[in-house]
mmCIF file of C-alpha atoms and ligand atoms in Angstrom:
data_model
loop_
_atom_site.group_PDB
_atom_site.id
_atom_site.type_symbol
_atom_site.label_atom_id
_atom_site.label_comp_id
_atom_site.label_asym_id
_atom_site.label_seq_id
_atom_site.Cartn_x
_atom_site.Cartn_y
_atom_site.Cartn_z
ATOM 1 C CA UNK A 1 80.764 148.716 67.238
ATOM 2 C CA UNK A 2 81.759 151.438 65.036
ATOM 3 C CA UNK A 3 82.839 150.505 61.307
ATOM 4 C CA UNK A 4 86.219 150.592 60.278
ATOM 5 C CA UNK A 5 88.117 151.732 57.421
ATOM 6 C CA UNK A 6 91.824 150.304 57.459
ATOM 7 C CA UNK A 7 94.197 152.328 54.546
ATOM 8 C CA UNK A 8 97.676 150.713 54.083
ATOM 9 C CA UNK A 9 98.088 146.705 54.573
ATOM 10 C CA UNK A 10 101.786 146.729 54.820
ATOM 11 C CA UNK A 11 104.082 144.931 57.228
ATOM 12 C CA UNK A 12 102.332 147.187 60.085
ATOM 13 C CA UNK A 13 98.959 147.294 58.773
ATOM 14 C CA UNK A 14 98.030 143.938 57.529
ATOM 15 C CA UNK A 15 98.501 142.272 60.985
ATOM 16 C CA UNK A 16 97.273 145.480 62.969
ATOM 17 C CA UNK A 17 93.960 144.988 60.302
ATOM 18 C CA UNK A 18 93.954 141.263 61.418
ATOM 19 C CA UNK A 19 93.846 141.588 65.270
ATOM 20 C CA UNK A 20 91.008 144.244 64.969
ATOM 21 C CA UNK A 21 88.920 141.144 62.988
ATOM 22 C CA UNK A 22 89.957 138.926 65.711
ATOM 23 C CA UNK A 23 88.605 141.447 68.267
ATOM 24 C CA UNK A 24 84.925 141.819 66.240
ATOM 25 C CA UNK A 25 85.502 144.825 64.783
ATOM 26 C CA UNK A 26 84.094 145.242 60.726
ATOM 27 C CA UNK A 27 86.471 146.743 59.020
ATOM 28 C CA UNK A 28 86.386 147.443 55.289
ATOM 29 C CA UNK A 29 90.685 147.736 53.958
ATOM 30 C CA UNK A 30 92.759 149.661 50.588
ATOM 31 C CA UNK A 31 96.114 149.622 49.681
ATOM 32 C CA UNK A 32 97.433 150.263 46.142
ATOM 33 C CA UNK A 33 98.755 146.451 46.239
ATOM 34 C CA UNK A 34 95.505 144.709 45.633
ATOM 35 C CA UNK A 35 97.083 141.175 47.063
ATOM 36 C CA UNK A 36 97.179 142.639 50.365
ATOM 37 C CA UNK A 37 93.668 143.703 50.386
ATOM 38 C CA UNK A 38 92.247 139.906 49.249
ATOM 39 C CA UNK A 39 94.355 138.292 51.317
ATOM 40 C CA UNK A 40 92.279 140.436 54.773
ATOM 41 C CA UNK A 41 89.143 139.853 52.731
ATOM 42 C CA UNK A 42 89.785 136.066 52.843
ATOM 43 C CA UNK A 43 89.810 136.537 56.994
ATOM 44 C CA UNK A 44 86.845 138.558 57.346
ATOM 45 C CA UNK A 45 87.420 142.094 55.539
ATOM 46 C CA UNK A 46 85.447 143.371 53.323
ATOM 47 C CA UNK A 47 87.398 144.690 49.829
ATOM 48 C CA UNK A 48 87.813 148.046 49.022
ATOM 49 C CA UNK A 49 88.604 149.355 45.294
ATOM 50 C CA UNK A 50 89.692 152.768 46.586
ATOM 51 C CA UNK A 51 90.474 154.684 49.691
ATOM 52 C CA UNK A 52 87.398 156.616 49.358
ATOM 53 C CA UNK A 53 85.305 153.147 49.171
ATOM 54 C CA UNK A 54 86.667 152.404 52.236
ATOM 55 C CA UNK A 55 85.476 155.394 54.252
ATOM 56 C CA UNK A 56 82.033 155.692 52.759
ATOM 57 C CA UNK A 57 80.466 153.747 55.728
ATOM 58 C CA UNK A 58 82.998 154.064 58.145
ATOM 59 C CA UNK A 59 82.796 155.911 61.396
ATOM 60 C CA UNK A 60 86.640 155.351 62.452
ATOM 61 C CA UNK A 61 89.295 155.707 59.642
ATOM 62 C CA UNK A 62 93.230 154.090 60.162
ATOM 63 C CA UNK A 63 95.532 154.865 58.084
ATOM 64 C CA UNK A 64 99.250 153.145 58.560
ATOM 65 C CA UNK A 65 101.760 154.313 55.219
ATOM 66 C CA UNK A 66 105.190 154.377 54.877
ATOM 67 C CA UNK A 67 105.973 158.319 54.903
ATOM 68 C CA UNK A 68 104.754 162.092 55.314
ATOM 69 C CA UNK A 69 104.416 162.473 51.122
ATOM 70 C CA UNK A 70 101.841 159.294 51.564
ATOM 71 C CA UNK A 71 99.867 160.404 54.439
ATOM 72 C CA UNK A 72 99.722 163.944 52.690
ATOM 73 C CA UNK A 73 98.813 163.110 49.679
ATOM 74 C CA UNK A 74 95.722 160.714 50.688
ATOM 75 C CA UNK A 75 94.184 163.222 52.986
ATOM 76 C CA UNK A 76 94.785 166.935 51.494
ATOM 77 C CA UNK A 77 93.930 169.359 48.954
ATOM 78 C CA UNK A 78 90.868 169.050 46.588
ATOM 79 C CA UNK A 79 89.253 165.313 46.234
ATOM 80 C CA UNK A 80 91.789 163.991 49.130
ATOM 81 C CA UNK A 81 90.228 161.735 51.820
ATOM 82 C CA UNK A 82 88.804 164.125 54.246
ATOM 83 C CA UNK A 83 86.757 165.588 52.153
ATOM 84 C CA UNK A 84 85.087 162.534 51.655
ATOM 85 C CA UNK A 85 85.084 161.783 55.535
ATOM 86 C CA UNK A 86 82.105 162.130 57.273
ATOM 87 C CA UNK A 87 82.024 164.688 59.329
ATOM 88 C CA UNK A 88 82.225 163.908 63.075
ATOM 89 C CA UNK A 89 83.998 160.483 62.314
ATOM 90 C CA UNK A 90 87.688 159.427 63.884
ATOM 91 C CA UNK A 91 90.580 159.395 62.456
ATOM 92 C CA UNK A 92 93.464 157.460 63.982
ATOM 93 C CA UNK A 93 97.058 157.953 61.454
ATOM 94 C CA UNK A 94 99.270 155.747 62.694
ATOM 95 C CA UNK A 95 102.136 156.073 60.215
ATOM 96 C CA UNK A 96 105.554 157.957 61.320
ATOM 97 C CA UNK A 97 105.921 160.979 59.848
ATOM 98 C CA UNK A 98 107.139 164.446 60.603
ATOM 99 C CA UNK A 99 105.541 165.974 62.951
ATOM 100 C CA UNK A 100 105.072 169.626 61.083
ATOM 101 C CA UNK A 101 103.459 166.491 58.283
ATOM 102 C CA UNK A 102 100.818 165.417 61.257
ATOM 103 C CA UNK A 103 100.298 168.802 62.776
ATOM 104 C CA UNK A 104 98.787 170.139 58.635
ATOM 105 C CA UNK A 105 96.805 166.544 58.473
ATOM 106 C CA UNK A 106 95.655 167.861 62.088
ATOM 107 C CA UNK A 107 94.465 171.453 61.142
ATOM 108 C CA UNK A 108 92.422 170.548 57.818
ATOM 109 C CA UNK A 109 90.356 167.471 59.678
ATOM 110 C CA UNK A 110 89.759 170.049 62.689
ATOM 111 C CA UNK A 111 88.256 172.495 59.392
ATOM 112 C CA UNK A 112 85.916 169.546 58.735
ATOM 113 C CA UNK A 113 85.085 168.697 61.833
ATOM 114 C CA UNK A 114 86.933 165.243 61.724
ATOM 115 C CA UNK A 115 88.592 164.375 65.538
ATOM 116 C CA UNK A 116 92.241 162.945 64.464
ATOM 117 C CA UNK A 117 95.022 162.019 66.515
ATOM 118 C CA UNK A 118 98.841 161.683 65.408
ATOM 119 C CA UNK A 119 99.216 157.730 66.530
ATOM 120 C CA UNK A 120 102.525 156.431 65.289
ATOM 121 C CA UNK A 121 103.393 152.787 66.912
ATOM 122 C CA UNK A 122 106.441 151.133 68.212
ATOM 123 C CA UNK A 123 107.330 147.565 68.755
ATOM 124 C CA UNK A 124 107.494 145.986 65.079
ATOM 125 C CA UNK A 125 106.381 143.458 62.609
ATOM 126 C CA UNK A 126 105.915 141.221 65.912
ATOM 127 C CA UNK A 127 104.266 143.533 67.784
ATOM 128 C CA UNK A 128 101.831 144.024 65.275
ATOM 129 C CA UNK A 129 100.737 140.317 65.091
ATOM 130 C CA UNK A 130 100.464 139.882 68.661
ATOM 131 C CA UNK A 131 99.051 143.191 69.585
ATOM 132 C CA UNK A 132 100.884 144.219 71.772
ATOM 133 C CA UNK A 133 102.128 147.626 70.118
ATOM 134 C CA UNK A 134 102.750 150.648 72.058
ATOM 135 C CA UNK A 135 101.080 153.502 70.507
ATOM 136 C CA UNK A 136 102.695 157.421 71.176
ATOM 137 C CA UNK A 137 99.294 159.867 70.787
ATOM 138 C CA UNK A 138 99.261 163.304 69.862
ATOM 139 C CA UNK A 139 96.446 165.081 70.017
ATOM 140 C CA UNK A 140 93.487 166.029 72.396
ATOM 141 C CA UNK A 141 93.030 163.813 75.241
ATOM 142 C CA UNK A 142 88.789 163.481 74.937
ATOM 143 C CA UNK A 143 89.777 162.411 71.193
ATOM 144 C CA UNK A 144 91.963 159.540 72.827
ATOM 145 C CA UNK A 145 89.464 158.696 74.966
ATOM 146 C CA UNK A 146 87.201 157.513 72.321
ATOM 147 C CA UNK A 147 90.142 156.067 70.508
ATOM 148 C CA UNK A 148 91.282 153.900 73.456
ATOM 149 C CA UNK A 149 89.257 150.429 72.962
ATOM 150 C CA UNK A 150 90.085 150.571 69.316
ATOM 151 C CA UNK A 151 94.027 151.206 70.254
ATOM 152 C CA UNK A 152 94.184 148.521 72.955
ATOM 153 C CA UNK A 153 92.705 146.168 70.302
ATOM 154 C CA UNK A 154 95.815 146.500 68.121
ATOM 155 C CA UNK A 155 98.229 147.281 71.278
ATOM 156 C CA UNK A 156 99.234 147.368 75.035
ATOM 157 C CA UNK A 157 100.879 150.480 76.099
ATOM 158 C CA UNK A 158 98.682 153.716 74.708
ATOM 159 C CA UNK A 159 100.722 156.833 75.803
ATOM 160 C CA UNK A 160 99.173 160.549 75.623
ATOM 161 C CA UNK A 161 102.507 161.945 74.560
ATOM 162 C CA UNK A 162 100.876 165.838 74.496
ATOM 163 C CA UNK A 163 98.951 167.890 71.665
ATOM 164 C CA UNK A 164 99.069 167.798 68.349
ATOM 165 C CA UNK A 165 102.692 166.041 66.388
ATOM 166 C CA UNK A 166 103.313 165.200 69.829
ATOM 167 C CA UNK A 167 103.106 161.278 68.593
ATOM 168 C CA UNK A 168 105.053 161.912 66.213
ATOM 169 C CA UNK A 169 108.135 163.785 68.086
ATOM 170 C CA UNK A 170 107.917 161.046 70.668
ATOM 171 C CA UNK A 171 108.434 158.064 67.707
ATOM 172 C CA UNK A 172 111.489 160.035 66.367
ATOM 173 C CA UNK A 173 113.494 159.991 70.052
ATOM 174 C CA UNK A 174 112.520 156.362 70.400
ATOM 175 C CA UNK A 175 113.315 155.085 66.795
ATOM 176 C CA UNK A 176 116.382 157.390 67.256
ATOM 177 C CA UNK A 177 117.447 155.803 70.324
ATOM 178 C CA UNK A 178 116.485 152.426 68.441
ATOM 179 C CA UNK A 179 118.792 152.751 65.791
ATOM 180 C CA UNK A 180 122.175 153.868 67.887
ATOM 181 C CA UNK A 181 121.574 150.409 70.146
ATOM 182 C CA UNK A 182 121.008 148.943 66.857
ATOM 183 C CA UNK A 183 124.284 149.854 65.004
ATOM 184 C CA UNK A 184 126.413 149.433 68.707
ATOM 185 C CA UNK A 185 124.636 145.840 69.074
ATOM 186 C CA UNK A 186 125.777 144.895 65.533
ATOM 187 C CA UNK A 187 129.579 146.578 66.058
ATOM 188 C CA UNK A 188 129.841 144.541 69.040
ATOM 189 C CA UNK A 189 128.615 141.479 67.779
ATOM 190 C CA UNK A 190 130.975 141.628 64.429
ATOM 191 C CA UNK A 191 133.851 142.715 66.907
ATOM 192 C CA UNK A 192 133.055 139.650 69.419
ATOM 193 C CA UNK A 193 132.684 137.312 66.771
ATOM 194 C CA UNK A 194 135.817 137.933 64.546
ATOM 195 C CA UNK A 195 137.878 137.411 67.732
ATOM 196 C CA UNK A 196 136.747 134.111 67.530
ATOM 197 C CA UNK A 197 133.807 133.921 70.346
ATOM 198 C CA UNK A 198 130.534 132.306 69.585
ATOM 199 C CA UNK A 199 127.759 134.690 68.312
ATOM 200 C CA UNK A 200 124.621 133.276 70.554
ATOM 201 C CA UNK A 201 126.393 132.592 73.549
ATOM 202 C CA UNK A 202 128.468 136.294 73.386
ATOM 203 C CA UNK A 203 124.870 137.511 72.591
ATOM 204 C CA UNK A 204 123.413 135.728 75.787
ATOM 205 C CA UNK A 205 126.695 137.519 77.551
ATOM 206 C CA UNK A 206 125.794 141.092 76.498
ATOM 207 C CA UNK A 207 122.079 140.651 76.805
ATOM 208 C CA UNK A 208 122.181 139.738 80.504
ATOM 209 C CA UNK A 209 124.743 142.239 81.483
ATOM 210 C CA UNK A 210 125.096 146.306 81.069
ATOM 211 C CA UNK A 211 125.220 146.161 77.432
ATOM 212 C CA UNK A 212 121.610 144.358 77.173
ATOM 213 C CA UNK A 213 119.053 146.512 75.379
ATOM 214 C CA UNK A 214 116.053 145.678 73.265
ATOM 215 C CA UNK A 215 117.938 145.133 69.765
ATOM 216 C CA UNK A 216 119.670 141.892 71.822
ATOM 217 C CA UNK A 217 116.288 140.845 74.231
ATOM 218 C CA UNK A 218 114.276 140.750 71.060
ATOM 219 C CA UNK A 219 116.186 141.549 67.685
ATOM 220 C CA UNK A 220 119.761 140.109 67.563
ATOM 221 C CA UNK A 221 120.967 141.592 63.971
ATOM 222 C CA UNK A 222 123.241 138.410 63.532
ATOM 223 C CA UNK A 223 121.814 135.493 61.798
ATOM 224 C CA UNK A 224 120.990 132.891 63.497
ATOM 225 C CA UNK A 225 121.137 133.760 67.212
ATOM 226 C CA UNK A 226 116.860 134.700 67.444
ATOM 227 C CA UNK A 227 115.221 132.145 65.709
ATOM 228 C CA UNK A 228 112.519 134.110 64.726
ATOM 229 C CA UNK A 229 114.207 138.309 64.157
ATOM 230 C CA UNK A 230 114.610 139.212 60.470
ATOM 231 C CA UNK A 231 118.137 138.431 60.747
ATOM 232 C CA UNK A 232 117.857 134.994 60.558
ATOM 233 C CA UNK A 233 115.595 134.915 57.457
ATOM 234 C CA UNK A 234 117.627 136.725 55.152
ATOM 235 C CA UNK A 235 116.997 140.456 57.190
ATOM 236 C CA UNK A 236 113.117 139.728 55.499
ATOM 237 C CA UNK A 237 110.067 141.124 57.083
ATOM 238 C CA UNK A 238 110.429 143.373 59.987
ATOM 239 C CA UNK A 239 111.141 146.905 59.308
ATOM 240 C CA UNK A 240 112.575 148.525 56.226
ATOM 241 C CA UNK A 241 116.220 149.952 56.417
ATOM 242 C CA UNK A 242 114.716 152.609 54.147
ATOM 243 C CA UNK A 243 111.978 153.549 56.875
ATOM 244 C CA UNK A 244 114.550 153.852 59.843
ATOM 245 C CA UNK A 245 116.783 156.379 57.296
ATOM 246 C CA UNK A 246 113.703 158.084 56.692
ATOM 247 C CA UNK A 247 113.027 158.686 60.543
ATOM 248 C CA UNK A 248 116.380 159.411 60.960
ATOM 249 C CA UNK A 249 116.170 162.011 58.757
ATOM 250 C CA UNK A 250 113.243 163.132 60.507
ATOM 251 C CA UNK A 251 115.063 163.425 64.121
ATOM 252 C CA UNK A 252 117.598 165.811 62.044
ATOM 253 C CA UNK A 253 115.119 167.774 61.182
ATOM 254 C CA UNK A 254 113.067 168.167 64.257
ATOM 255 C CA UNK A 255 117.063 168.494 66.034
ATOM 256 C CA UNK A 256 117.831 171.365 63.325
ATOM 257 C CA UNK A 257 114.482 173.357 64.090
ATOM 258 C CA UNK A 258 115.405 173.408 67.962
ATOM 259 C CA UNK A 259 119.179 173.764 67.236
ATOM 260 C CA UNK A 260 119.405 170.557 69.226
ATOM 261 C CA UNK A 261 122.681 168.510 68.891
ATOM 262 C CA UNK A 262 122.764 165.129 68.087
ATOM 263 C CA UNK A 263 125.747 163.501 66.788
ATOM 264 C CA UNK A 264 124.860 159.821 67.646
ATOM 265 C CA UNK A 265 121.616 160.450 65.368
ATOM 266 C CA UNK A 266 123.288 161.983 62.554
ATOM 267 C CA UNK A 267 126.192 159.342 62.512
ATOM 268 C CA UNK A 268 123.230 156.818 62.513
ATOM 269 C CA UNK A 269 121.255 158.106 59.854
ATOM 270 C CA UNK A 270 125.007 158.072 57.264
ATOM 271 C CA UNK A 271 125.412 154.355 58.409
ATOM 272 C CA UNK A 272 121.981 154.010 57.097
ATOM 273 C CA UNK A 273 122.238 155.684 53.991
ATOM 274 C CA UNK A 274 125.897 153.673 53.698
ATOM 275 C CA UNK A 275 123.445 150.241 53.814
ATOM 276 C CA UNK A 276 121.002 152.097 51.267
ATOM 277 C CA UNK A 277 123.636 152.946 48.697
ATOM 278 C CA UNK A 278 124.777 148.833 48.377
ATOM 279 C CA UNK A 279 121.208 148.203 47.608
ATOM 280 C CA UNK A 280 119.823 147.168 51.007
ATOM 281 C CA UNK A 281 117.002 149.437 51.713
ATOM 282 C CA UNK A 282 114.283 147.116 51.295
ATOM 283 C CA UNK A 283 116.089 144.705 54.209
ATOM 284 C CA UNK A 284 115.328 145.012 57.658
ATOM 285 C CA UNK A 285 117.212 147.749 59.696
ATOM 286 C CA UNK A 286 118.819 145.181 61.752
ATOM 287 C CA UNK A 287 120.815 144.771 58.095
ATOM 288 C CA UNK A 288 122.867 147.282 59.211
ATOM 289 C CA UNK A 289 124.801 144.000 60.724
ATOM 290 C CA UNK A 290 126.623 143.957 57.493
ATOM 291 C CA UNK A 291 128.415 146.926 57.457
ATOM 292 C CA UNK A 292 130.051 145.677 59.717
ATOM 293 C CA UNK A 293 130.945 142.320 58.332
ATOM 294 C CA UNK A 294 129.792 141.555 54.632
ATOM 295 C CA UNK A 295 128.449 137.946 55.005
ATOM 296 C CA UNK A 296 127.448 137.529 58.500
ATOM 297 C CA UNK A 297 127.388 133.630 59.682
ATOM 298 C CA UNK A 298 124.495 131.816 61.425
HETATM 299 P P1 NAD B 301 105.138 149.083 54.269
HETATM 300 O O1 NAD B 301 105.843 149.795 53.176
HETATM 301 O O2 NAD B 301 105.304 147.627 54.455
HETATM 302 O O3 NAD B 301 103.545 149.361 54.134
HETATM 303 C C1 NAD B 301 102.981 150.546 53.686
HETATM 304 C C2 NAD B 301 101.749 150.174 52.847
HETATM 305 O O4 NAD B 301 101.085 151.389 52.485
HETATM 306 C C3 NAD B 301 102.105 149.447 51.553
HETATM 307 O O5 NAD B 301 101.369 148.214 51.506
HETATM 308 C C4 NAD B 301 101.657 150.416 50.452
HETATM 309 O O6 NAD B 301 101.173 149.771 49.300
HETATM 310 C C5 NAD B 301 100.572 151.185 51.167
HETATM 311 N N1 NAD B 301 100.267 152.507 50.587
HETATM 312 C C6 NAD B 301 101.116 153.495 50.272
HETATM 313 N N2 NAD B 301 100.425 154.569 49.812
HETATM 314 C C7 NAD B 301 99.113 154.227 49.835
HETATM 315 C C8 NAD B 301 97.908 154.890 49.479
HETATM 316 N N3 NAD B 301 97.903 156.133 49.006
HETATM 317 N N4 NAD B 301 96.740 154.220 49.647
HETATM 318 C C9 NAD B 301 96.725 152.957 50.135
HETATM 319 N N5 NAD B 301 97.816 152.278 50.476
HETATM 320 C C10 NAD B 301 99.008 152.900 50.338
HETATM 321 O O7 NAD B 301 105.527 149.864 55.615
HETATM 322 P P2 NAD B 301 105.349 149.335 57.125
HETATM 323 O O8 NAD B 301 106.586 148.653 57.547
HETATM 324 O O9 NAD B 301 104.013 148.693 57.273
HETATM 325 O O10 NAD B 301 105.365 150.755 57.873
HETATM 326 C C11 NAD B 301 104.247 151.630 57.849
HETATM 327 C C12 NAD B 301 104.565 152.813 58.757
HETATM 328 O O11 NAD B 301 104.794 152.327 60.088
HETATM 329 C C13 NAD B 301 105.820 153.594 58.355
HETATM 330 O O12 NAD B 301 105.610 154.949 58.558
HETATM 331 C C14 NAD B 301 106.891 153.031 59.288
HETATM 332 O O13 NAD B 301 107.938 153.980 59.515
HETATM 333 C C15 NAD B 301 106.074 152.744 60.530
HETATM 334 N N6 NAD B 301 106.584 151.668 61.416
HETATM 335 C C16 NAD B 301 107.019 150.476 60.894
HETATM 336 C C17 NAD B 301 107.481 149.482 61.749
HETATM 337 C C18 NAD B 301 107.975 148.145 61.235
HETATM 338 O O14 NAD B 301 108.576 147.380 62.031
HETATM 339 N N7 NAD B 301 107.757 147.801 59.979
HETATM 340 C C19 NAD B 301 107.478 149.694 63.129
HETATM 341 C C20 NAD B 301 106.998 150.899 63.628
HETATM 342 C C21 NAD B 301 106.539 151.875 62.750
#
């Protein structure tokens, strides 16, 4: 089994790390918070100091940060991380970033003879724990054909979405799409509750009728309806508001290079910077609930 180097323990990473421990992989971990990286080594991990520690033996590298500047800035220009890559080893970048980001990460590990794909994930902080992620590939398919037991250790549904970025424009539609069912699930559930109906049983309602989507099956925004989505502890875990403006932004930009229009997306991405500017970036996106109302009830 090939040896592992895991960069970026984060909500994503930490439990994608853990399931590929549970599935006998080795894998050696870094991230800049040190707490993250002890708390793998106490399962199984072995510690890394640096990013470049953690490739030095490692055949397969995974990388899962929060944004393009990150990704760029660990593997490029002099001393970054693929120069200290072996050559011939597999590199599997899982964060979501633009895809002009993954497409320069793609052309210098080609110049060293590094095989990388472009494999951002969707499916969440739950997703991640359970394994069950679905991962959107860009890249060449031989390259995902290696990649594919290490993927399905971490996830379910492995897509070939086409060449290079290709990941990467794919995760931008969806987490588009995401966020619009996101902010109309929350509208609806403000609206239903201030006219006096319950919020589980109008969620129940909407779930099992034409308005049901995946923000109400698995990720009700109002607190306490889904025992266990962010919403009901405080909008914790889960994924960052600042994240989904981030790949909000990054649907604009990929919309303003193919003079695409997309209104839903750009009225989206202001709701989001709205929730940013009162100082609720760090909450989960489904925090977007309080827009709408400013102390939502369990
Ligand atoms: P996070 O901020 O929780 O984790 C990112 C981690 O990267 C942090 O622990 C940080 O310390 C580490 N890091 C940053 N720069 C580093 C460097 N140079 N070296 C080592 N470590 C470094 O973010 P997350 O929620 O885990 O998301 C990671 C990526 O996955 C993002 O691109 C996000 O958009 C995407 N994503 C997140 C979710 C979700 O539900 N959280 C779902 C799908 C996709």
């Amino acid at each position: 089994m090939p040896q592992i180097a895991f960069i970026g323990l984060g909500h994503m990473g930490l439990p994608m790390a853990r399931n590929l421990l549970k599935n006998g992989y080795s894998v050696t971990a870094f991230d800049l918070v040190t707490e993250a990286v002890t708390s793998l080594a106490g399962e199984g991990a072995k510690a890394a100091t640096s990013a470049a520690e953690a490739v030095r033996d490692a055949s397969v590298v995974i990388s899962m940060l929060p944004a393009s500047r990150h990704v760029e800035g660990l593997y490029l220009g002099e001393g970054g991380l693929l120069e200290k890559i072996t050559p011939g080893s597999l590199v599997l970048e899982c964060s979501t970033i633009a895809p002009d980001s993954a497409r320069k990460v793609h052309g210098a590990a080609a110049a060293r003879g590094i095989a990388l794909l472009d494999a951002p994930v969707s499916g969440g902080t739950a997703g991640a724990a359970a394994g069950t992620l679905t991962f959107m590939v860009g890249g060449k398919a031989e390259t995902l054909e290696k990649a594919r037991p290490i993927l399905a250790a971490m996830g379910k549904n492995i897509f070939h979405a086409g060449p290079d970025g290709a990941g990467q424009v794919a995760k931008v539609c969806n987490n588009q799409l995401l966020a619009v069912h996101m902010i109309g699930t929350a509208e609806s559930m403000a609206l239903g509750v201030a006219n006096g109906l319950d919020p589980a049983v109008l969620a129940e309602i909407m779930r099992q009728s034409s308005g049901g989507n995946w923000s109400l099956e698995k990720y009700n925004p109002w607190p306490g309806v889904m025992e266990n989505a962010p919403a009901s502890k405080g909008y914790s875990g889960g994924f960052m508001a600042e994240l989904m403006a981030k790949d909000l932004g990054l649907a604009q930009e990929a919309a303003q290079v193919t003079g695409n229009s997309t209104p839903m997306g750009a009225l989206a991405l202001q709701l989001y910077r709205m929730l940013l500017k009162q100082g609720d970036g760090k909450l989960d996106f489904s925090a977007v609930q309080k827009l709408f109302v400013e102390k939502p009830q369990g």
